[in-house]
Coordinates of C-alpha atoms in Angstrom, one line a residue:
Chain Q
M1 CA 0.0 0.0 0.0
S2 CA 1.4 3.4 -0.9
I3 CA 0.8 6.7 0.8
T4 CA 1.3 9.8 -1.2
K5 CA 2.6 13.1 0.0
E6 CA -0.7 14.6 -1.0
Q7 CA -2.5 12.3 1.4
V8 CA -0.1 13.3 4.2
D9 CA -0.6 17.0 3.4
K10 CA -4.4 16.5 3.6
I11 CA -4.3 14.8 7.0
A12 CA -1.8 17.4 8.2
H13 CA -4.2 20.1 7.1
L14 CA -7.2 18.5 8.9
A15 CA -5.1 18.1 12.0
R16 CA -3.8 21.7 11.7
L17 CA -0.2 20.5 11.6
A18 CA 2.4 22.5 9.6
L19 CA 4.8 20.1 8.0
T20 CA 7.9 20.9 6.0
E21 CA 8.5 19.2 2.6
E22 CA 11.0 16.8 4.2
E23 CA 8.8 16.0 7.1
A24 CA 5.9 15.3 4.8
H25 CA 8.0 12.8 2.7
A26 CA 9.3 11.2 5.9
Y27 CA 5.8 10.7 7.3
A28 CA 4.6 9.3 4.0
T29 CA 7.3 6.6 4.2
Q30 CA 6.6 5.9 7.9
L31 CA 2.8 5.7 7.4
E32 CA 3.4 3.4 4.4
N33 CA 5.3 1.0 6.6
I34 CA 2.5 1.1 9.2
F35 CA -0.1 0.4 6.6
N36 CA 1.9 -2.4 5.2
L37 CA 1.7 -4.1 8.6
V38 CA -2.0 -3.4 8.5
T39 CA -2.2 -5.2 5.2
V40 CA -0.6 -8.2 6.7
L41 CA -3.1 -8.2 9.6
Q42 CA -6.0 -7.9 7.2
Q43 CA -5.1 -11.3 5.8
A44 CA -6.2 -12.9 9.1
D45 CA -9.7 -14.4 9.2
T46 CA -11.7 -12.3 11.6
A47 CA -15.1 -13.5 10.7
E48 CA -15.6 -14.9 14.2
V49 CA -13.9 -12.1 16.0
R50 CA -15.9 -9.3 17.7
P51 CA -14.7 -5.8 16.9
M52 CA -12.8 -4.4 19.8
A53 CA -13.8 -1.0 21.0
H54 CA -11.3 -0.8 23.8
P55 CA -8.2 -2.7 24.8
M56 CA -9.4 -3.0 28.4
D57 CA -11.8 -5.8 29.0
A58 CA -14.1 -3.6 31.1
K59 CA -17.4 -1.7 30.8
Q60 CA -18.1 2.0 31.3
R61 CA -18.7 3.1 34.8
L62 CA -21.6 5.5 35.2
R63 CA -21.9 8.5 37.5
P64 CA -25.2 9.7 39.2
D65 CA -26.7 12.9 37.7
V66 CA -25.5 15.2 40.4
I67 CA -23.9 18.6 40.2
T68 CA -20.5 18.3 41.8
E69 CA -18.6 21.2 40.1
G70 CA -19.2 24.8 41.1
N71 CA -18.2 28.1 39.4
E72 CA -14.4 27.8 38.6
R73 CA -14.3 30.6 36.1
E74 CA -11.7 32.7 38.0
V75 CA -9.3 29.8 38.3
M76 CA -9.7 28.7 34.7
Q77 CA -9.5 32.2 33.2
A78 CA -6.3 33.0 35.2
I79 CA -4.4 30.9 32.6
A80 CA -6.3 32.2 29.5
P81 CA -4.4 34.6 27.3
L82 CA -7.4 37.0 26.9
T83 CA -10.8 37.3 28.5
D84 CA -13.5 39.9 28.6
M85 CA -16.8 40.0 30.5
G86 CA -16.4 36.4 31.5
L87 CA -15.8 35.2 27.9
Y88 CA -12.6 33.6 26.5
L89 CA -11.4 35.8 23.6
V90 CA -10.1 34.1 20.4
P91 CA -9.2 35.5 17.0
Q92 CA -12.4 36.3 15.1
V93 CA -14.1 33.3 13.5
I94 CA -16.3 33.9 10.5
E95 CA -18.6 31.2 9.1
Chain R
M1 CA -45.6 18.1 -10.7
K2 CA -42.9 15.8 -12.0
W3 CA -40.6 16.2 -9.1
E4 CA -40.6 14.2 -5.8
V5 CA -39.3 15.7 -2.6
V6 CA -37.3 13.6 -0.3
I7 CA -36.6 14.8 3.3
G8 CA -34.8 13.3 6.3
L9 CA -34.4 15.1 9.6
E10 CA -31.7 15.2 12.2
V11 CA -33.0 16.5 15.5
H12 CA -30.8 17.4 18.5
A13 CA -32.7 17.1 21.7
Q14 CA -31.0 18.5 24.7
L15 CA -31.5 16.0 27.5
A16 CA -33.0 17.4 30.7
T17 CA -30.3 16.3 33.1
Q18 CA -29.0 18.4 36.0
S19 CA -25.4 17.9 35.2
K20 CA -23.4 17.4 32.0
I21 CA -23.0 14.2 30.1
F22 CA -19.4 13.6 31.1
S23 CA -18.8 16.0 34.1
G24 CA -20.5 17.2 37.2
A25 CA -21.0 20.8 36.0
A26 CA -24.5 22.3 35.9
T27 CA -26.5 22.5 32.7
A28 CA -29.0 25.3 33.7
Y29 CA -29.8 27.7 30.9
G30 CA -28.9 31.4 31.1
A31 CA -26.1 31.3 33.7
L32 CA -23.3 33.9 33.4
P33 CA -20.7 33.0 30.8
N34 CA -18.3 30.2 31.7
T35 CA -19.6 29.8 35.3
Q36 CA -20.8 26.2 34.5
A37 CA -17.7 25.0 32.7
C38 CA -15.3 22.7 34.6
A39 CA -11.9 21.2 33.7
I40 CA -13.5 18.3 31.8
D41 CA -15.7 20.6 29.7
L42 CA -12.7 22.8 29.0
G43 CA -10.7 19.8 27.8
M44 CA -7.9 20.3 30.3
P45 CA -5.0 17.8 30.2
G46 CA -5.4 14.7 32.4
V47 CA -9.2 14.8 32.9
L48 CA -11.3 11.8 32.4
P49 CA -15.0 11.9 31.2
V50 CA -17.4 9.7 33.1
L51 CA -20.9 9.0 31.5
N52 CA -24.0 10.5 33.3
E53 CA -26.3 7.6 34.1
E54 CA -29.4 9.7 33.7
A55 CA -28.4 10.7 30.1
L56 CA -28.1 7.0 29.2
H57 CA -31.5 6.2 30.8
M58 CA -33.2 9.0 28.9
A59 CA -31.8 7.7 25.6
L60 CA -33.1 4.3 26.4
K61 CA -36.5 5.7 27.3
F62 CA -36.6 7.3 23.9
G63 CA -35.5 4.1 22.2
L64 CA -38.3 2.2 23.9
A65 CA -40.9 4.8 22.9
V66 CA -40.0 4.5 19.2
N67 CA -39.8 0.7 19.3
A68 CA -36.1 0.8 18.5
H69 CA -33.4 -1.8 18.7
L70 CA -31.3 -1.0 21.8
S71 CA -27.6 -1.7 21.7
H72 CA -26.4 -3.9 24.5
E73 CA -23.0 -2.4 24.0
S74 CA -22.6 1.0 22.5
V75 CA -19.4 2.9 21.8
F76 CA -18.3 6.5 22.2
A77 CA -16.2 8.0 19.4
R78 CA -14.3 11.1 18.8
K79 CA -15.5 13.4 16.0
N80 CA -12.5 15.5 15.1
Y81 CA -12.7 19.1 13.9
F82 CA -11.4 22.5 14.9
Y83 CA -13.5 25.3 16.2
P84 CA -12.9 27.6 19.1
D85 CA -16.1 26.6 21.0
L86 CA -14.9 23.0 20.9
P87 CA -11.9 23.1 23.3
K88 CA -10.7 19.5 23.0
G89 CA -10.5 19.6 19.2
Y90 CA -13.1 16.8 19.1
Q91 CA -16.6 16.2 20.1
I92 CA -17.4 13.0 22.0
S93 CA -20.2 11.3 20.0
Q94 CA -21.3 7.9 18.9
Y95 CA -20.5 6.6 15.4
E96 CA -20.6 3.0 14.5
I97 CA -22.6 1.6 17.4
P98 CA -25.2 4.1 18.8
V99 CA -27.2 3.4 21.9
V100 CA -30.5 3.5 20.0
G101 CA -30.7 1.6 16.7
R102 CA -33.5 1.3 14.1
G103 CA -37.0 2.2 15.2
H104 CA -40.0 4.1 13.9
L105 CA -42.5 6.9 14.7
D106 CA -46.0 7.1 13.4
I107 CA -47.2 10.6 12.3
T108 CA -50.8 11.7 11.5
L109 CA -51.1 13.9 8.4
D110 CA -53.6 16.7 7.9
D111 CA -56.1 14.3 6.1
G112 CA -56.0 11.9 9.0
T113 CA -53.9 9.2 7.4
V114 CA -51.1 7.7 9.5
K115 CA -47.6 7.5 8.0
R116 CA -44.8 5.5 9.6
I117 CA -41.4 7.3 9.5
G118 CA -38.3 5.3 10.1
I119 CA -35.8 6.3 12.8
T120 CA -32.4 5.3 11.6
R121 CA -30.7 5.8 14.9
A122 CA -30.3 8.0 18.0
H123 CA -27.0 8.6 19.6
L124 CA -25.7 10.4 22.7
E125 CA -23.2 13.2 22.3
E126 CA -21.9 16.3 24.0
D127 CA -22.9 19.8 22.8
A128 CA -20.2 22.4 21.9
G129 CA -19.9 25.9 23.5
K130 CA -21.2 29.1 22.0
S131 CA -19.3 31.6 19.9
L132 CA -20.3 35.2 20.2
H133 CA -19.3 37.1 17.1
E134 CA -20.3 40.5 18.3
D135 CA -17.3 42.7 18.5
F136 CA -15.0 42.0 21.5
Q137 CA -12.0 44.1 20.7
G138 CA -12.2 42.7 17.2
M139 CA -12.2 39.2 18.5
T140 CA -14.7 36.3 19.1
G141 CA -16.0 35.7 22.6
I142 CA -16.4 32.0 23.8
D143 CA -18.9 30.8 26.4
L144 CA -18.3 27.2 27.3
N145 CA -21.4 26.8 29.6
R146 CA -23.1 24.7 26.9
A147 CA -20.0 22.6 26.2
G148 CA -20.7 19.1 27.5
T149 CA -24.4 19.4 27.7
P150 CA -26.0 16.0 26.8
L151 CA -27.7 15.7 23.4
L152 CA -29.6 12.9 21.8
E153 CA -29.2 13.2 18.1
I154 CA -32.3 11.5 16.5
V155 CA -31.8 10.7 12.8
S156 CA -34.7 9.8 10.6
E157 CA -34.8 7.9 7.4
P158 CA -35.4 9.9 4.2
D159 CA -39.1 9.0 4.5
M160 CA -40.8 12.4 4.3
R161 CA -42.2 13.6 1.0
S162 CA -43.2 17.2 1.7
S163 CA -42.5 20.0 4.1
N164 CA -45.9 19.3 5.7
E165 CA -44.8 15.8 6.5
A166 CA -41.5 17.1 7.9
V167 CA -43.4 19.5 10.2
A168 CA -45.8 16.7 11.3
Y169 CA -42.9 14.4 12.2
L170 CA -41.1 17.2 14.0
K171 CA -44.2 18.1 16.1
T172 CA -44.8 14.4 16.9
L173 CA -41.2 14.0 18.0
H174 CA -41.4 17.2 20.0
T175 CA -44.5 16.1 21.8
L176 CA -42.9 12.7 22.5
V177 CA -39.7 13.9 24.1
R178 CA -41.7 16.2 26.4
Y179 CA -44.0 13.4 27.3
L180 CA -41.0 11.3 28.2
G181 CA -39.7 14.2 30.3
I182 CA -36.3 13.8 28.6
C183 CA -36.2 17.3 26.9
D184 CA -38.0 20.5 27.7
G185 CA -38.5 21.1 24.0
N186 CA -37.7 24.8 24.2
M187 CA -36.8 25.8 20.7
Q188 CA -35.9 29.4 21.4
E189 CA -33.3 28.3 23.9
G190 CA -32.0 25.7 21.5
S191 CA -33.1 22.6 23.5
F192 CA -34.7 21.1 20.4
R193 CA -32.9 21.9 17.1
C194 CA -33.4 20.5 13.7
D195 CA -31.3 20.1 10.5
A196 CA -33.0 18.9 7.4
N197 CA -31.6 16.8 4.5
V198 CA -33.5 17.8 1.4
S199 CA -33.2 16.4 -2.1
V200 CA -35.5 16.1 -5.2
R201 CA -35.7 13.5 -7.8
L202 CA -37.9 12.8 -10.8
K203 CA -41.1 10.9 -9.8
G204 CA -40.6 7.2 -10.2
A205 CA -36.8 7.5 -10.0
E206 CA -35.2 5.0 -7.7
K207 CA -31.9 6.8 -7.0
L208 CA -32.0 9.6 -4.5
G209 CA -31.0 13.1 -5.7
T210 CA -28.0 14.9 -4.3
R211 CA -29.0 16.3 -0.9
C212 CA -28.3 19.6 0.8
E213 CA -28.3 19.9 4.6
L214 CA -30.2 22.8 6.0
K215 CA -29.0 24.2 9.3
N216 CA -30.3 26.7 11.7
I217 CA -34.0 26.1 11.5
N218 CA -35.3 26.7 15.0
S219 CA -39.0 26.8 14.7
F220 CA -41.8 24.7 13.2
R221 CA -42.7 27.5 10.8
F222 CA -39.1 28.0 9.6
V223 CA -38.7 24.3 9.0
E224 CA -41.6 24.4 6.5
R225 CA -40.4 27.6 4.9
A226 CA -36.8 26.6 4.7
I227 CA -37.7 23.3 3.0
N228 CA -40.1 24.9 0.6
Y229 CA -37.5 27.4 -0.4
E230 CA -34.8 24.8 -0.8
V231 CA -37.0 22.5 -2.9
E232 CA -37.8 25.3 -5.3
R233 CA -34.2 26.3 -5.5
Q234 CA -33.1 22.7 -6.4
I235 CA -35.9 22.2 -8.9
D236 CA -34.9 25.5 -10.5
V237 CA -31.3 24.5 -10.8
L238 CA -32.1 21.1 -12.2
E239 CA -34.7 22.4 -14.7
N240 CA -32.2 24.9 -16.0
G241 CA -29.7 22.0 -16.7
G242 CA -27.6 22.5 -13.6
T243 CA -26.5 20.0 -10.9
I244 CA -26.9 20.2 -7.2
A245 CA -23.7 20.3 -5.1
Q246 CA -23.8 18.4 -1.8
E247 CA -23.3 21.1 0.7
T248 CA -24.5 22.5 4.0
R249 CA -26.8 25.5 3.6
L250 CA -27.8 28.0 6.3
Y251 CA -31.4 29.2 6.5
D252 CA -31.8 32.9 6.7
A253 CA -35.2 33.5 8.3
D254 CA -35.2 37.3 7.7
A255 CA -34.6 36.9 3.9
N256 CA -36.3 33.5 3.7
T257 CA -33.5 32.0 1.6
T258 CA -30.8 29.4 2.1
R259 CA -27.2 30.0 1.4
T260 CA -24.0 28.0 1.2
M261 CA -22.3 27.5 4.6
R262 CA -19.3 25.4 3.8
S263 CA -18.3 22.8 1.4
K264 CA -19.1 19.4 2.9
E265 CA -16.2 17.6 1.3
E266 CA -13.6 19.1 3.6
A267 CA -15.6 19.7 6.7
N268 CA -17.1 16.2 6.7
D269 CA -13.7 14.5 7.1
Y270 CA -14.2 14.0 10.8
R271 CA -11.8 11.0 11.2
Y272 CA -14.0 9.3 13.8
F273 CA -12.3 6.7 16.1
P274 CA -13.4 5.1 19.4
D275 CA -12.6 7.3 22.3
P276 CA -10.0 5.6 24.4
D277 CA -11.2 7.6 27.5
L278 CA -14.5 5.8 27.5
L279 CA -15.3 2.1 27.7
P280 CA -18.1 0.4 25.9
V281 CA -21.5 1.3 27.5
C282 CA -23.3 -1.9 28.6
V283 CA -27.0 -2.1 28.8
N284 CA -28.6 -5.4 30.0
E285 CA -32.2 -6.7 29.7
E286 CA -32.8 -6.0 33.4
L287 CA -32.1 -2.3 33.0
I288 CA -34.2 -2.1 29.9
A289 CA -37.1 -3.7 31.7
R290 CA -36.7 -1.3 34.6
I291 CA -36.7 1.7 32.2
K292 CA -39.8 0.3 30.5
T293 CA -41.8 0.5 33.7
T294 CA -41.0 4.3 33.9
L295 CA -42.6 5.1 30.5
P296 CA -45.7 7.3 30.8
E297 CA -48.8 6.8 28.6
L298 CA -47.5 8.0 25.2
P299 CA -49.2 10.7 23.2
Q300 CA -50.7 8.3 20.6
E301 CA -52.1 6.0 23.3
K302 CA -53.6 9.0 25.1
R303 CA -55.1 10.3 21.9
D304 CA -56.7 7.0 21.1
R305 CA -58.0 6.7 24.7
F306 CA -59.5 10.2 24.5
M307 CA -61.4 9.3 21.3
Q308 CA -62.6 5.9 22.6
H309 CA -63.3 6.7 26.2
Y310 CA -64.5 10.3 26.0
G311 CA -65.9 10.2 22.4
L312 CA -63.8 13.1 21.3
N313 CA -63.2 13.6 17.6
A314 CA -59.7 13.2 16.2
Y315 CA -59.0 16.9 16.1
D316 CA -59.9 17.5 19.7
A317 CA -58.2 14.4 20.9
N318 CA -55.0 15.5 19.0
V319 CA -54.9 19.0 20.5
L320 CA -55.7 17.9 24.0
S321 CA -53.0 15.1 24.0
S322 CA -50.4 17.4 22.4
A323 CA -48.9 18.2 25.8
R324 CA -49.0 16.1 29.0
E325 CA -50.0 19.1 31.2
L326 CA -52.8 20.1 28.9
A327 CA -54.2 16.5 28.8
Q328 CA -54.0 16.4 32.6
Y329 CA -55.9 19.7 32.9
F330 CA -58.6 18.4 30.6
E331 CA -59.0 15.1 32.5
A332 CA -59.2 17.0 35.8
V333 CA -62.1 19.1 34.4
V334 CA -63.9 15.9 33.2
D335 CA -63.3 14.3 36.6
V336 CA -65.5 17.0 38.2
G337 CA -68.3 15.4 36.4
V338 CA -68.5 17.6 33.3
D339 CA -69.4 16.3 29.8
P340 CA -66.1 15.6 28.0
K341 CA -67.1 17.4 24.8
L342 CA -68.2 20.5 26.7
S343 CA -64.9 20.3 28.7
A344 CA -62.9 19.9 25.5
N345 CA -64.6 22.9 23.9
W346 CA -63.9 25.2 26.9
V347 CA -60.3 24.0 27.5
M348 CA -59.4 24.4 23.8
G349 CA -61.5 27.5 23.3
E350 CA -61.9 30.0 26.1
L351 CA -59.1 28.7 28.3
L352 CA -56.3 28.3 25.7
A353 CA -57.2 31.7 24.1
A354 CA -56.9 33.4 27.4
L355 CA -53.7 31.7 28.2
N356 CA -52.2 32.5 24.8
K357 CA -53.2 36.1 25.2
E358 CA -51.2 36.4 28.3
N359 CA -48.5 34.0 27.2
L360 CA -49.1 31.6 30.1
A361 CA -48.5 27.9 30.2
I362 CA -51.4 25.6 31.1
D363 CA -50.0 24.9 34.6
E364 CA -49.9 28.7 35.2
S365 CA -53.6 29.1 34.6
P366 CA -55.2 31.4 37.2
I367 CA -58.3 29.1 36.9
P368 CA -57.6 25.6 38.2
P369 CA -59.4 22.7 36.5
A370 CA -61.8 22.1 39.4
A371 CA -63.0 25.7 39.3
L372 CA -63.5 25.5 35.5
G373 CA -65.4 22.3 36.1
Q374 CA -67.8 24.0 38.5
L375 CA -68.5 26.7 35.9
L376 CA -69.3 24.2 33.2
Q377 CA -71.6 22.3 35.6
R378 CA -73.6 25.5 35.9
I379 CA -74.1 25.4 32.2
T380 CA -75.2 21.8 32.3
D381 CA -77.7 22.3 35.1
N382 CA -79.1 25.4 33.4
T383 CA -78.1 27.9 36.0
I384 CA -76.5 30.0 33.3
S385 CA -76.3 30.0 29.6
G386 CA -73.1 29.3 27.6
K387 CA -72.9 33.0 26.8
I388 CA -73.2 34.2 30.4
A389 CA -70.6 31.5 31.3
K390 CA -68.1 33.5 29.2
T391 CA -68.8 36.5 31.3
V392 CA -68.3 34.5 34.5
F393 CA -65.1 33.0 33.1
A394 CA -63.7 36.5 32.5
H395 CA -64.4 37.4 36.1
M396 CA -62.9 34.1 37.3
W397 CA -59.8 34.9 35.2
L398 CA -59.3 38.1 37.3
N399 CA -59.5 36.0 40.5
E400 CA -62.8 37.5 41.6
G401 CA -64.0 34.3 43.1
S402 CA -65.5 30.9 42.2
A403 CA -68.2 30.5 39.5
D404 CA -71.0 30.2 42.0
E405 CA -69.8 33.3 43.9
I406 CA -69.7 35.4 40.8
I407 CA -73.0 34.2 39.5
E408 CA -74.6 35.0 42.9
K409 CA -72.9 38.4 43.4
Q410 CA -73.6 39.6 39.9
G411 CA -77.1 38.2 39.7
L412 CA -76.3 36.2 36.6
K413 CA -78.7 33.3 37.3
Q414 CA -80.7 32.3 34.3
V415 CA -84.3 33.4 34.1
T416 CA -86.3 30.1 33.8
D417 CA -89.6 31.5 35.2
T418 CA -91.9 31.0 32.2
G419 CA -94.3 33.7 33.3
A420 CA -91.5 36.3 33.5
I421 CA -90.2 35.4 30.0
E422 CA -93.7 35.4 28.5
K423 CA -94.3 38.9 29.9
I424 CA -91.2 40.2 28.2
I425 CA -92.0 38.5 24.9
D426 CA -95.5 40.0 24.9
E427 CA -94.1 43.5 25.4
I428 CA -91.6 43.1 22.6
I429 CA -94.2 41.8 20.2
A430 CA -96.5 44.7 21.1
N431 CA -93.7 47.3 20.7
N432 CA -92.5 46.1 17.2
P433 CA -95.6 45.8 15.0
Q434 CA -93.7 46.4 11.8
Q435 CA -91.2 43.5 12.4
L436 CA -94.1 41.3 13.5
A437 CA -95.9 42.0 10.2
D438 CA -92.7 41.3 8.2
Y439 CA -92.1 38.1 10.1
K440 CA -95.6 37.0 9.4
G441 CA -95.2 38.0 5.8
G442 CA -92.4 35.4 5.4
K443 CA -89.2 37.2 6.6
E444 CA -88.3 34.4 9.0
K445 CA -84.9 35.8 9.6
L446 CA -86.5 38.3 11.9
F447 CA -86.9 35.6 14.5
A448 CA -83.3 36.4 15.5
F449 CA -84.3 40.0 15.9
F450 CA -86.9 39.0 18.5
V451 CA -84.5 36.7 20.3
G452 CA -82.0 39.5 20.4
Q453 CA -84.6 41.9 21.9
A454 CA -85.6 39.4 24.5
M455 CA -82.0 38.7 25.5
K456 CA -81.4 42.4 25.7
A457 CA -84.4 42.8 28.0
T458 CA -83.2 40.0 30.3
Q459 CA -79.6 41.0 30.1
G460 CA -78.8 37.7 28.5
K461 CA -80.1 35.7 31.4
A462 CA -83.1 34.0 29.7
N463 CA -82.6 30.3 29.1
P464 CA -81.9 30.3 25.3
Q465 CA -83.8 27.1 24.6
Q466 CA -86.8 28.1 26.7
L467 CA -86.9 31.5 25.1
N468 CA -86.8 30.1 21.6
D469 CA -89.7 27.8 22.3
L470 CA -91.8 30.4 24.0
L471 CA -91.1 33.0 21.3
K472 CA -92.0 30.6 18.5
E473 CA -95.2 29.8 20.2
K474 CA -96.1 33.4 20.8
L475 CA -95.2 34.6 17.3
Q476 CA -97.4 31.9 15.8
K477 CA -100.3 33.0 17.9
A478 CA -99.8 36.8 17.4

């Protein structure tokens, strides 16, 4: 299985990663090796195997519907670069 | 028309839990910005989400109500995209194995026919925060109070064929979630939001047309208008030889148009994968059985019972079962011993009109059901006429006392003394010789004139039936 540099660039863009030309090529090779291993695994007969959602053989614990957290705005916003009127400020987003 | 419209709806119902889906922060609406956003909601490093039991139970409740397949093991997944009101860079949602699988919901159309709409799935997910684009020093303000609020996304099959059907489905769903007590259904506050997938195809074609997703339709009226506009737009494009691009379009209520929001191709590459922070959610038969016992009488069951048990017509039964509180009020009036049809007329007429006028909910009515019941009993036992009852109702609305007190105080008791009514009729006939002559000459419409005069003379207190009978008799003899 071959991974092109264009595919790497697309994933990098979706993940908001800035890659140099060399890095993109290097990752393309590394990913290709990983996918080659996947190709090997895909040859195994998994018809009787249940898809695994989590490596731990356990089930999700639930919590009761109770409010346990209070107003922590001051603490949280102390580490924010910019706030105003209780809001976090970020560079303008336009749809 | 040679085109067929195909519509599927995605509804986001905010679940009415106290705390968030994965954290213990409060979900109450309208709090000051960022005062209900804890470390988990903010996506701080090292935090661990834990599923809210009540959110799961509410999802199961919904699944049971739409006869859906319930997954014994559902899986949470990360939906990856970047937006400032999504601090983690992913939304925790369900992808391959949702908690609620395939089910269905029956809707009643305007002509009374029942249509079954398929429910593809319903899955649990967290809401994002809110971006405020008003000018904050040239920046965008972020409020994360809503981040982590539990949502149930309910996806329908593309089974609807008109905007009317879409609205009927949406209203049925809206009624259902409120009956179940899993969502307050407040569309203004965004507790019940709808996206519509709309496409058109030539009638008889098997393959679906390319669809557009309409966002931002936050009222029943807008759903209808947005879909109608979009259908016309697509037909226009196709008939002029164009093709429809698959995209997300935003409905602009002010201009009544839809416009491109973003190209789906890029935005839709969410790279879902199972969330390693959350284990599979297990639901066993015992839990399902327990949830089943908590289901209330569902809207459709209630409507059918109202028709069979009380003899109401489909329209009345539909209106009265549209909300649990309204149905409760109606039944409380009937329980006083009032004829169901009379109760239905008054609850749907006078009472709802008065409530709407003052923008009150049924459980905020200044007239409790027992008090309305007493008023209606006075119509039934001929103490007052239906017309006078409206006057008494108006006084009761202003908290001036019970029906009996108001009737007594204002002297509104119906005149049923035959002698007294006869005397009044005699006078009227004597004072209006011209009208009498015309009536005798064949102008039968003048009967209403005499009734009006008699009602005026008795200040509306004459028993209408009795007055009619006596008047007919007297006019014949005159």
